[in-house]
Coordinates of C-alpha atoms in Angstrom, one line a residue:
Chain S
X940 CA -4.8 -36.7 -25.8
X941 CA -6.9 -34.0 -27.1
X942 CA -5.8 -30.8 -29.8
X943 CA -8.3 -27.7 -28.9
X944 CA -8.2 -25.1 -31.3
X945 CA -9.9 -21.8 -30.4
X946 CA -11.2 -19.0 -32.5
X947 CA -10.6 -16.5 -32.8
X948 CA -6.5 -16.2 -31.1
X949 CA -6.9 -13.0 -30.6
X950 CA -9.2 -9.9 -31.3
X951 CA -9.5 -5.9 -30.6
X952 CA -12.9 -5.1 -29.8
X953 CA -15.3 -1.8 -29.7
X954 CA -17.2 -1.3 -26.1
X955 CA -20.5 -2.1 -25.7
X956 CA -19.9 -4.9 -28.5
X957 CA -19.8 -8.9 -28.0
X958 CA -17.6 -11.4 -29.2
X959 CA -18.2 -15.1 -29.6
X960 CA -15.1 -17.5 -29.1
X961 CA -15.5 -21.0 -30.7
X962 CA -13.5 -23.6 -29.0
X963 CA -13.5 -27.2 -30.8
X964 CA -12.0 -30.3 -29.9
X965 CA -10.6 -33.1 -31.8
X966 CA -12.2 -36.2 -30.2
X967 CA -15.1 -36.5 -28.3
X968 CA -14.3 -35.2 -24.4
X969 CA -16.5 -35.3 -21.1
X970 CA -15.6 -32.4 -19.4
X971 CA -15.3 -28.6 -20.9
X972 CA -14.4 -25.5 -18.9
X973 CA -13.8 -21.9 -20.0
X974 CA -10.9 -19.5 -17.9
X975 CA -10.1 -15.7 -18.1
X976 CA -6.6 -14.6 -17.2
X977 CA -6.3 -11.5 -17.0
X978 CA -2.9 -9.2 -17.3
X979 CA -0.2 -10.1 -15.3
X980 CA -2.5 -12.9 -13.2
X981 CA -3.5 -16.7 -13.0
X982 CA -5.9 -18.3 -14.5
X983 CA -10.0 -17.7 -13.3
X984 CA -12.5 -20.4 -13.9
X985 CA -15.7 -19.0 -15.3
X986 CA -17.9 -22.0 -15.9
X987 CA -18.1 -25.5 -16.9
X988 CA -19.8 -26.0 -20.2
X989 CA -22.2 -29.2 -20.1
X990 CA -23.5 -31.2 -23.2
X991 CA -26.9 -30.2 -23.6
X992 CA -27.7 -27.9 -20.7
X993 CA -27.4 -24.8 -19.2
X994 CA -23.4 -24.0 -17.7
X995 CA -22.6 -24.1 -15.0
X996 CA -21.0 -20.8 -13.7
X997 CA -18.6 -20.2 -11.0
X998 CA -19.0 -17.4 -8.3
X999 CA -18.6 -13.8 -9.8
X1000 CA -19.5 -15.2 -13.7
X1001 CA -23.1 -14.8 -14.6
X1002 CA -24.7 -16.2 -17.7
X1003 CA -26.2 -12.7 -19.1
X1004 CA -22.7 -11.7 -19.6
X1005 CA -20.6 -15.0 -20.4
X1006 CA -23.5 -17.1 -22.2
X1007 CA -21.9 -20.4 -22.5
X1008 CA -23.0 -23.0 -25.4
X1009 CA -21.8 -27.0 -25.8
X1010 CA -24.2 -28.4 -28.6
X1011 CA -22.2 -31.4 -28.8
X1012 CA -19.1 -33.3 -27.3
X1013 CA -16.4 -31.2 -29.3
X1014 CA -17.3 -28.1 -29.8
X1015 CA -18.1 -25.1 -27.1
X1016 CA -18.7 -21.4 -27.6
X1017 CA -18.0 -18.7 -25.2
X1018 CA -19.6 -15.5 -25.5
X1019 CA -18.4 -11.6 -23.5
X1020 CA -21.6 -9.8 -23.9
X1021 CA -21.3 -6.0 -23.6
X1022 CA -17.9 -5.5 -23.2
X1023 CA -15.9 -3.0 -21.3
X1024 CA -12.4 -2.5 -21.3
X1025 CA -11.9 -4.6 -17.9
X1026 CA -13.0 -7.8 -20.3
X1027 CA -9.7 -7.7 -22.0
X1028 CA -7.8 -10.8 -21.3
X1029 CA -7.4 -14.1 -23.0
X1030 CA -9.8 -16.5 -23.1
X1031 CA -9.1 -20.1 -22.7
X1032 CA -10.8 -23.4 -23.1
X1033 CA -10.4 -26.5 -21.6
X1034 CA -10.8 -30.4 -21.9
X1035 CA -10.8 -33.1 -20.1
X1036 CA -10.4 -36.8 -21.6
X1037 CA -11.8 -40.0 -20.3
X1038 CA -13.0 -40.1 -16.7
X1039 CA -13.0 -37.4 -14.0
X1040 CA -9.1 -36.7 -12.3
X1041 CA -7.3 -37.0 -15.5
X1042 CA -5.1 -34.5 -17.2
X1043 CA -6.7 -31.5 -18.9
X1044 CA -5.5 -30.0 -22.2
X1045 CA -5.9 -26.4 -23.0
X1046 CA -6.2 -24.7 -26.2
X1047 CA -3.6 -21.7 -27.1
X1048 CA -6.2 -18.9 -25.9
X1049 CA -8.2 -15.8 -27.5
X1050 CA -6.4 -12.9 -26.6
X1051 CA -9.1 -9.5 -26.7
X1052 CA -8.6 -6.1 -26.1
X1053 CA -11.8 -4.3 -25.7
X1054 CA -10.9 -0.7 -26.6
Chain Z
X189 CA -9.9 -19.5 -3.6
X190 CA -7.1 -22.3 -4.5
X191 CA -6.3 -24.5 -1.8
X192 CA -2.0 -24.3 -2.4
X193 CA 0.3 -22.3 -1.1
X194 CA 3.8 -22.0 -3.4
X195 CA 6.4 -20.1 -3.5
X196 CA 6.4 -16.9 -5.8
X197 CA 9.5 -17.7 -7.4
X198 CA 12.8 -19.8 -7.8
X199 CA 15.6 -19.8 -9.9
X200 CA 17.7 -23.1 -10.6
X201 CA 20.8 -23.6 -12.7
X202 CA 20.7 -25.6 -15.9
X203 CA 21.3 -29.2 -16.1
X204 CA 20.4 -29.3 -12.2
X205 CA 17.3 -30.7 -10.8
X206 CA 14.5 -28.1 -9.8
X207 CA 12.6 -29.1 -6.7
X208 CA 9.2 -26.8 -6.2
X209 CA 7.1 -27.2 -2.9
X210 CA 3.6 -27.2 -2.5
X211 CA 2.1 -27.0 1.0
X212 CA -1.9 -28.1 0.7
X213 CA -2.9 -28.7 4.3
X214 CA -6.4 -28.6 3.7
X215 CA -6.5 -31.1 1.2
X216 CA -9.5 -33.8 1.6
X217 CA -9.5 -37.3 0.5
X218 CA -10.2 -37.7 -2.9
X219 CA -8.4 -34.4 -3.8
X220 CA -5.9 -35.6 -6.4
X221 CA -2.4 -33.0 -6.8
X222 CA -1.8 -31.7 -10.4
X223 CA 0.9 -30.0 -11.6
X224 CA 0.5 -27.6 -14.6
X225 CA 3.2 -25.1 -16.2
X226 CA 2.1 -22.3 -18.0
X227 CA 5.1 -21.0 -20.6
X228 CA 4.6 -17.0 -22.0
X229 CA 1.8 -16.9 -23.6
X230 CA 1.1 -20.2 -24.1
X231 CA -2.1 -22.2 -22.7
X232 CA -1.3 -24.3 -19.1
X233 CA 0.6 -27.5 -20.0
X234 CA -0.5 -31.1 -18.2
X235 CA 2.8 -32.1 -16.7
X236 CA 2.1 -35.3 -13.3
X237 CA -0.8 -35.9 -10.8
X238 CA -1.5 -38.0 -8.1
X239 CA -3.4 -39.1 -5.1
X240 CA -1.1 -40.8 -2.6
X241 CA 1.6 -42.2 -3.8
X242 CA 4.8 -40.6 -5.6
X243 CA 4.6 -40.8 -9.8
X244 CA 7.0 -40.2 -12.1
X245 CA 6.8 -39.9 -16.0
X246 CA 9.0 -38.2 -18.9
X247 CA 8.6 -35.2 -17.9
X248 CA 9.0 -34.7 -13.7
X249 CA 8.8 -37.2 -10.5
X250 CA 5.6 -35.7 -8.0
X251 CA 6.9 -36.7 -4.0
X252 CA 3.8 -36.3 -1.9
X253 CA 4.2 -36.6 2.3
X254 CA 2.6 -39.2 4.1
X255 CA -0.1 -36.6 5.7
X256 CA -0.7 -35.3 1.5
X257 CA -0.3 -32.3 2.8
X258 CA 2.6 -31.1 0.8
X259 CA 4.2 -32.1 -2.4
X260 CA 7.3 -31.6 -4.3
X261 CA 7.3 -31.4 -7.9
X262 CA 11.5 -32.3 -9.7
X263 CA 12.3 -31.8 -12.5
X264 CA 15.6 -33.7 -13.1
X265 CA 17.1 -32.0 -15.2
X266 CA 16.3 -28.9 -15.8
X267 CA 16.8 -26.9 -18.9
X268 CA 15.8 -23.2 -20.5
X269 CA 12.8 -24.5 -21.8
X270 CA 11.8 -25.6 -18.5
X271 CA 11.4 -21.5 -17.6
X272 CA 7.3 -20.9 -17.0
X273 CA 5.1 -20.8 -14.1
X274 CA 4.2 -23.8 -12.5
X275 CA 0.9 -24.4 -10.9
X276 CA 0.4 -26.6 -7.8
X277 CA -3.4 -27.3 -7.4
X278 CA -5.6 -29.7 -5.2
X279 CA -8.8 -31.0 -6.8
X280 CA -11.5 -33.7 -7.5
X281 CA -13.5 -32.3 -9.9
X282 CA -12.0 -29.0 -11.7
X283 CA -9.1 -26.9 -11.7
X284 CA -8.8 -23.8 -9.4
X285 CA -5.4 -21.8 -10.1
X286 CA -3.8 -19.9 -7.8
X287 CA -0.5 -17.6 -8.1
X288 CA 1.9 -20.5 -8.8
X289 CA 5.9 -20.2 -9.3
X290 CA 7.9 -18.8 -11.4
X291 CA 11.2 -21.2 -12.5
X292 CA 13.8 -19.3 -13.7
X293 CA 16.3 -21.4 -15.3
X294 CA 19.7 -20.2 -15.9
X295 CA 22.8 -20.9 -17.5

């Protein structure tokens, strides 16, 4: 298994402003994936954080504006650059364990309100 | 786009097993099924996967067809706590969400 905790769990933001959201892991883990759900709505996968290199973003999510970091094999960073009120929703991280097709744990989520 | 097509909602009485369908006829071969649940504002919770054959563990029992291209997730026994969304999804690699169910468990 895997505890995630995420930083912040929640924020209210000022426009135009970014906000960095740490997400560290407990044990070393292979696979680590940001989401965005917004209000009322599943979750969206924005990218796939690799160890060492660049993310790996999914269609719609660009790097200038979610600029991903994984300097190790717990830890992860998320960054909403430039935000507008249609950013608010909560963040969440994601790990998986082990080899690929195993369960995934997610942490609790950074709820932000960009105002 | 998820791959899953499930129900938007479903209510089942306490103490009685919930059964939730899943069709996923586009499914390919090395597409495992997962089942998540996602309780108010809480992050997704792991709860059974698997690839061809039924599972079961503590939590639920996952029936897949012959063809894999539906599943039913039961929970046996169904309680309060068991009240969230669930999220049927078809994957090899990572995770795509789509709408999911809402259980509504009720006394």
């Amino acid at each position: 298994s895997a505890v995630i905790s995420q930083k912040p769990s929640r924020d209210i933001c000022q426009r135009g402003t970014s906000l960095t959201i740490q997400c560290q892991v407990d044990s070393q883990v292979t696979m680590m994936f940001w989401y965005r759900q917004q209000p009322g709505q599943s979750l969206t996968l924005i990218a796939t954080a690799n160890q060492g290199s660049e993310a790996t973003y999914e269609s719609g999510f660009v790097i200038d504006k979610f600029p991903i970091s994984r300097p190790n094999l717990t830890f992860s960073t998320l960054t909403v650059s430039n935000m507008s009120p249609e950013d608010s929703s909560i963040y969440l991280c994601s790990v998986e364990v082990g080899t690929v097709n195993t369960e995934a744990f997610f942490g609790q989520g950074t709820r932000l309100t960009v105002v | 786009d998820a791959k899953t097509t499930q129900p938007t909602s479903m209510d089942c009485a306490e103490g009685r097993a919930a059964n939730l369908p899943c069709n996923h006829s586009t499914i390919s071969g090395n597409e495992y099924v997962y089942w998540y649940r996602q309780i108010h504002s809480q992050g997704p919770q792991y709860i059974i996967h698997g690839l061809k054959n039924n599972e079961t563990n503590e939590m639920a029992s996952l029936i897949i067809t012959e063809d894999r291209k539906s599943s039913t997730l039961i929970l046996p026994h169904a309680t309060l706590r068991d009240t969230a969304v669930y999220y049927c999804i078809v994957s090899y690699h990572k995770l795509v969400f789509g709408a999911g169910t809402i259980l509504r468990v009720k006394s």
